[in-house]
PDB file of C-alpha atoms in Angstrom:
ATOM      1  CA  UNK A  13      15.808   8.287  -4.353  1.00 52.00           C
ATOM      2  CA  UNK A  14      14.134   9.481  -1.191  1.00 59.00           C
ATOM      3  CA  UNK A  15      10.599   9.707  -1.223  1.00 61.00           C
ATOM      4  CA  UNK A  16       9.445  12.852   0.919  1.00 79.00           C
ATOM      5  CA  UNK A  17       5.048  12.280   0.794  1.00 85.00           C
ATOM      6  CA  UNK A  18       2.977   9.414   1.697  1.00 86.00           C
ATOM      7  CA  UNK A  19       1.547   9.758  -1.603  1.00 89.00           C
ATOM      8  CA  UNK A  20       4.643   8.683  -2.971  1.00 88.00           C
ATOM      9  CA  UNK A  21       4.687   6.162  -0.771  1.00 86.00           C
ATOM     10  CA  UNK A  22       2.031   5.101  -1.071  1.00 90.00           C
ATOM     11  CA  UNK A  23       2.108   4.614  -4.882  1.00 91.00           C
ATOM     12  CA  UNK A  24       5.751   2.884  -4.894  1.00 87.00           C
ATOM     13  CA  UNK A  25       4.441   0.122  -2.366  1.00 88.00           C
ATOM     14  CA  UNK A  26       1.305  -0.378  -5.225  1.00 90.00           C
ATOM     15  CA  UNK A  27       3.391  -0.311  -8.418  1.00 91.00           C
ATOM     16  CA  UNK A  28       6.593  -2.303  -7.235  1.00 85.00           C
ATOM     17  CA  UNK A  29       4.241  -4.800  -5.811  1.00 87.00           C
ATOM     18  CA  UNK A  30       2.311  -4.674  -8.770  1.00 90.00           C
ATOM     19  CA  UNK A  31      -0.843  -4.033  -8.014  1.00 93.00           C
ATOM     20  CA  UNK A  32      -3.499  -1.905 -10.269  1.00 95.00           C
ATOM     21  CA  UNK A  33      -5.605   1.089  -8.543  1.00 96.00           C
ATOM     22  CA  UNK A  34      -8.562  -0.696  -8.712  1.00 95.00           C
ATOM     23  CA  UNK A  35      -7.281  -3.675  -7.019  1.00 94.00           C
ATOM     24  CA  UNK A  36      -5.064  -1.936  -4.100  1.00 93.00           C
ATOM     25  CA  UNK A  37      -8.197   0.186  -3.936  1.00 94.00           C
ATOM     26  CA  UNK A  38      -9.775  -2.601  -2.881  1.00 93.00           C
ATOM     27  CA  UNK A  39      -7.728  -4.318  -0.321  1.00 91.00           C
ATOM     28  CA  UNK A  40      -7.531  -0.674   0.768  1.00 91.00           C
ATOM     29  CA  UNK A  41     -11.412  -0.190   1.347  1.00 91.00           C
ATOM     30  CA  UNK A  42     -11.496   3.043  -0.699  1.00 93.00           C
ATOM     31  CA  UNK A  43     -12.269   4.636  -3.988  1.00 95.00           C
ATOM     32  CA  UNK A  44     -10.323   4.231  -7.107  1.00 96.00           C
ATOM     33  CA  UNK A  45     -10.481   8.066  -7.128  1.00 97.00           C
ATOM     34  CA  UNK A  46      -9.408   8.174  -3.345  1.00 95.00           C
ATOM     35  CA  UNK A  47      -6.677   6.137  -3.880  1.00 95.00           C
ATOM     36  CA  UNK A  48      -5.619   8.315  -6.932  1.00 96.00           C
ATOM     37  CA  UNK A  49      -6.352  11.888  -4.562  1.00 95.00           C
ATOM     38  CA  UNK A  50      -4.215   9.999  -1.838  1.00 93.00           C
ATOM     39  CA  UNK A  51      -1.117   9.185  -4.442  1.00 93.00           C
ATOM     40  CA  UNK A  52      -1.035  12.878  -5.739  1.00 94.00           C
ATOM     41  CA  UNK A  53      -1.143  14.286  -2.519  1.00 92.00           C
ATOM     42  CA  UNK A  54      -4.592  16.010  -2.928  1.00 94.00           C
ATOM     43  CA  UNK A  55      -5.298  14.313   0.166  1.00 89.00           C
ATOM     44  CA  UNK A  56      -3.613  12.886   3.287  1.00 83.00           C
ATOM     45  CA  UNK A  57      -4.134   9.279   3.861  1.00 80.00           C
ATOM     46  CA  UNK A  58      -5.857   8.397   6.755  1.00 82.00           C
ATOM     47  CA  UNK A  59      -5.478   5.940  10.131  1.00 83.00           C
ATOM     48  CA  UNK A  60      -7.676   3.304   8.210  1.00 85.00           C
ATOM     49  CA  UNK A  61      -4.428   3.421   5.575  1.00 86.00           C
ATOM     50  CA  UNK A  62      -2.113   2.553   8.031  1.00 83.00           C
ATOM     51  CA  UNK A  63      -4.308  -0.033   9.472  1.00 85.00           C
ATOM     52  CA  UNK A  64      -4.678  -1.387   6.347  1.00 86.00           C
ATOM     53  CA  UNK A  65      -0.781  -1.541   5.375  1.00 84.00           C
ATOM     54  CA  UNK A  66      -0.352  -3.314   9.312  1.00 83.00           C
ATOM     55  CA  UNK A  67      -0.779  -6.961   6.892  1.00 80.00           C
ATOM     56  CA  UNK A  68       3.234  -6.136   7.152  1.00 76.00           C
ATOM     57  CA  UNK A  69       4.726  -3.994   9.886  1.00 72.00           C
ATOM     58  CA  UNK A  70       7.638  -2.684   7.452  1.00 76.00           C
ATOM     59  CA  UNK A  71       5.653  -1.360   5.180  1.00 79.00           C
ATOM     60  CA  UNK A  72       3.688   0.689   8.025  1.00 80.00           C
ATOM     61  CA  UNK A  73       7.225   2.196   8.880  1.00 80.00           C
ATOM     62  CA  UNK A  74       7.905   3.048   5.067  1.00 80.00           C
ATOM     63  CA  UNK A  75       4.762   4.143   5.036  1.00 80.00           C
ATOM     64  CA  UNK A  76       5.201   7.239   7.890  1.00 77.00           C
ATOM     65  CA  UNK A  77       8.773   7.630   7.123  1.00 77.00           C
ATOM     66  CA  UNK A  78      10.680   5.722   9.238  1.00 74.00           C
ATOM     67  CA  UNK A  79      11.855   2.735   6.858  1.00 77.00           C
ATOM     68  CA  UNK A  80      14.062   3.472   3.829  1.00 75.00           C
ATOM     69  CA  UNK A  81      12.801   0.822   1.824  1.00 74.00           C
ATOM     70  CA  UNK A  82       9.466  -1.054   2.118  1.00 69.00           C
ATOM     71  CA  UNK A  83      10.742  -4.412   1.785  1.00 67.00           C
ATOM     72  CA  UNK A  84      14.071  -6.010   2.840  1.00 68.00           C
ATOM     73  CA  UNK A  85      14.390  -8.771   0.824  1.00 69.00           C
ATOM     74  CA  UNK A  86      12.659 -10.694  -1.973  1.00 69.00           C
ATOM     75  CA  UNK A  87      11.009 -13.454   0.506  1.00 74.00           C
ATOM     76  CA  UNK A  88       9.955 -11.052   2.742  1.00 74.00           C
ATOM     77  CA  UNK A  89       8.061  -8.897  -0.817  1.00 79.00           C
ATOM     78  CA  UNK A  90       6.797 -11.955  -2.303  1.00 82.00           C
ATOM     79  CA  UNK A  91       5.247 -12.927   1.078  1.00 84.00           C
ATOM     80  CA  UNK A  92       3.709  -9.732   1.411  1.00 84.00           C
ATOM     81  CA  UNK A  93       2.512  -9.573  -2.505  1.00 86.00           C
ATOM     82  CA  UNK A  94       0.359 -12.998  -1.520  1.00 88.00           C
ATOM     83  CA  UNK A  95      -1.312 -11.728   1.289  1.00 86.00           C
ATOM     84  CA  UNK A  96      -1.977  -8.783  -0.327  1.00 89.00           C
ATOM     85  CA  UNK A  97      -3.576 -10.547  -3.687  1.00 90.00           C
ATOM     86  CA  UNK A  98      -5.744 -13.308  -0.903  1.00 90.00           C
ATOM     87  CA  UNK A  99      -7.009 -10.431   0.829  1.00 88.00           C
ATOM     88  CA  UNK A 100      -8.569  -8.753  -2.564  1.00 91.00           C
ATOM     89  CA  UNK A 101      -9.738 -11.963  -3.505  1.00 90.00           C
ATOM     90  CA  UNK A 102     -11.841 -12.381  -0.169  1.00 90.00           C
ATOM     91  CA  UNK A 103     -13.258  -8.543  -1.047  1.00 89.00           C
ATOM     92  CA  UNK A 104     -13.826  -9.336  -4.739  1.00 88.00           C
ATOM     93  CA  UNK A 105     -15.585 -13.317  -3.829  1.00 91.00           C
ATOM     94  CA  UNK A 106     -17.825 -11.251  -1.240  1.00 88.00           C
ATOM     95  CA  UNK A 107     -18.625  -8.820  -3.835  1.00 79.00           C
TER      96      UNK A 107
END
């Protein structure tokens, strides 16, 4: 199944890696609401998205379009699952 929006995108790299809005919201320095605007395409995501999503190049390149899948193997998704997670507990312990 080929995705054709970033909202899309956007929304499989959350769910698959398991993350909840209000978490990924977080890591992603926006608005539960944003984050749900971005996902449904009432909005385009921004730079700051991207820059955000840089913690792995691949998914950057899912991301715009030019990856078919977001990770490319199980290592390489768990990896990018823990960074993801220590980067929202740094936001939520400087909360």
């Amino acid at each position: 199944m080929k995705l054709e929006t970033y909202g899309e995108r956007l929304r499989l790299i959350r769910t698959t890696m398991g993350f909840s809005k209000t978490d990924f919201s977080k890591f992603l320095g926006i608005s539960i609401n944003t984050l749900t605007s971005y996902e449904k395409n009432q909005y385009k995501a921004t730079i700051d998205i991207i820059d955000k999503l840089k913690i792995n190049y691949n998914l950057v390149l899912y991301f715009v379009g030019l990856r078919p899948q977001p990770f490319e193997s199980i290592t390489f998704f768990e990896d990018t699952k823990s960074m993801i997670k220590e980067k929202i507990q740094q936001i939520k312990s400087n909360q």
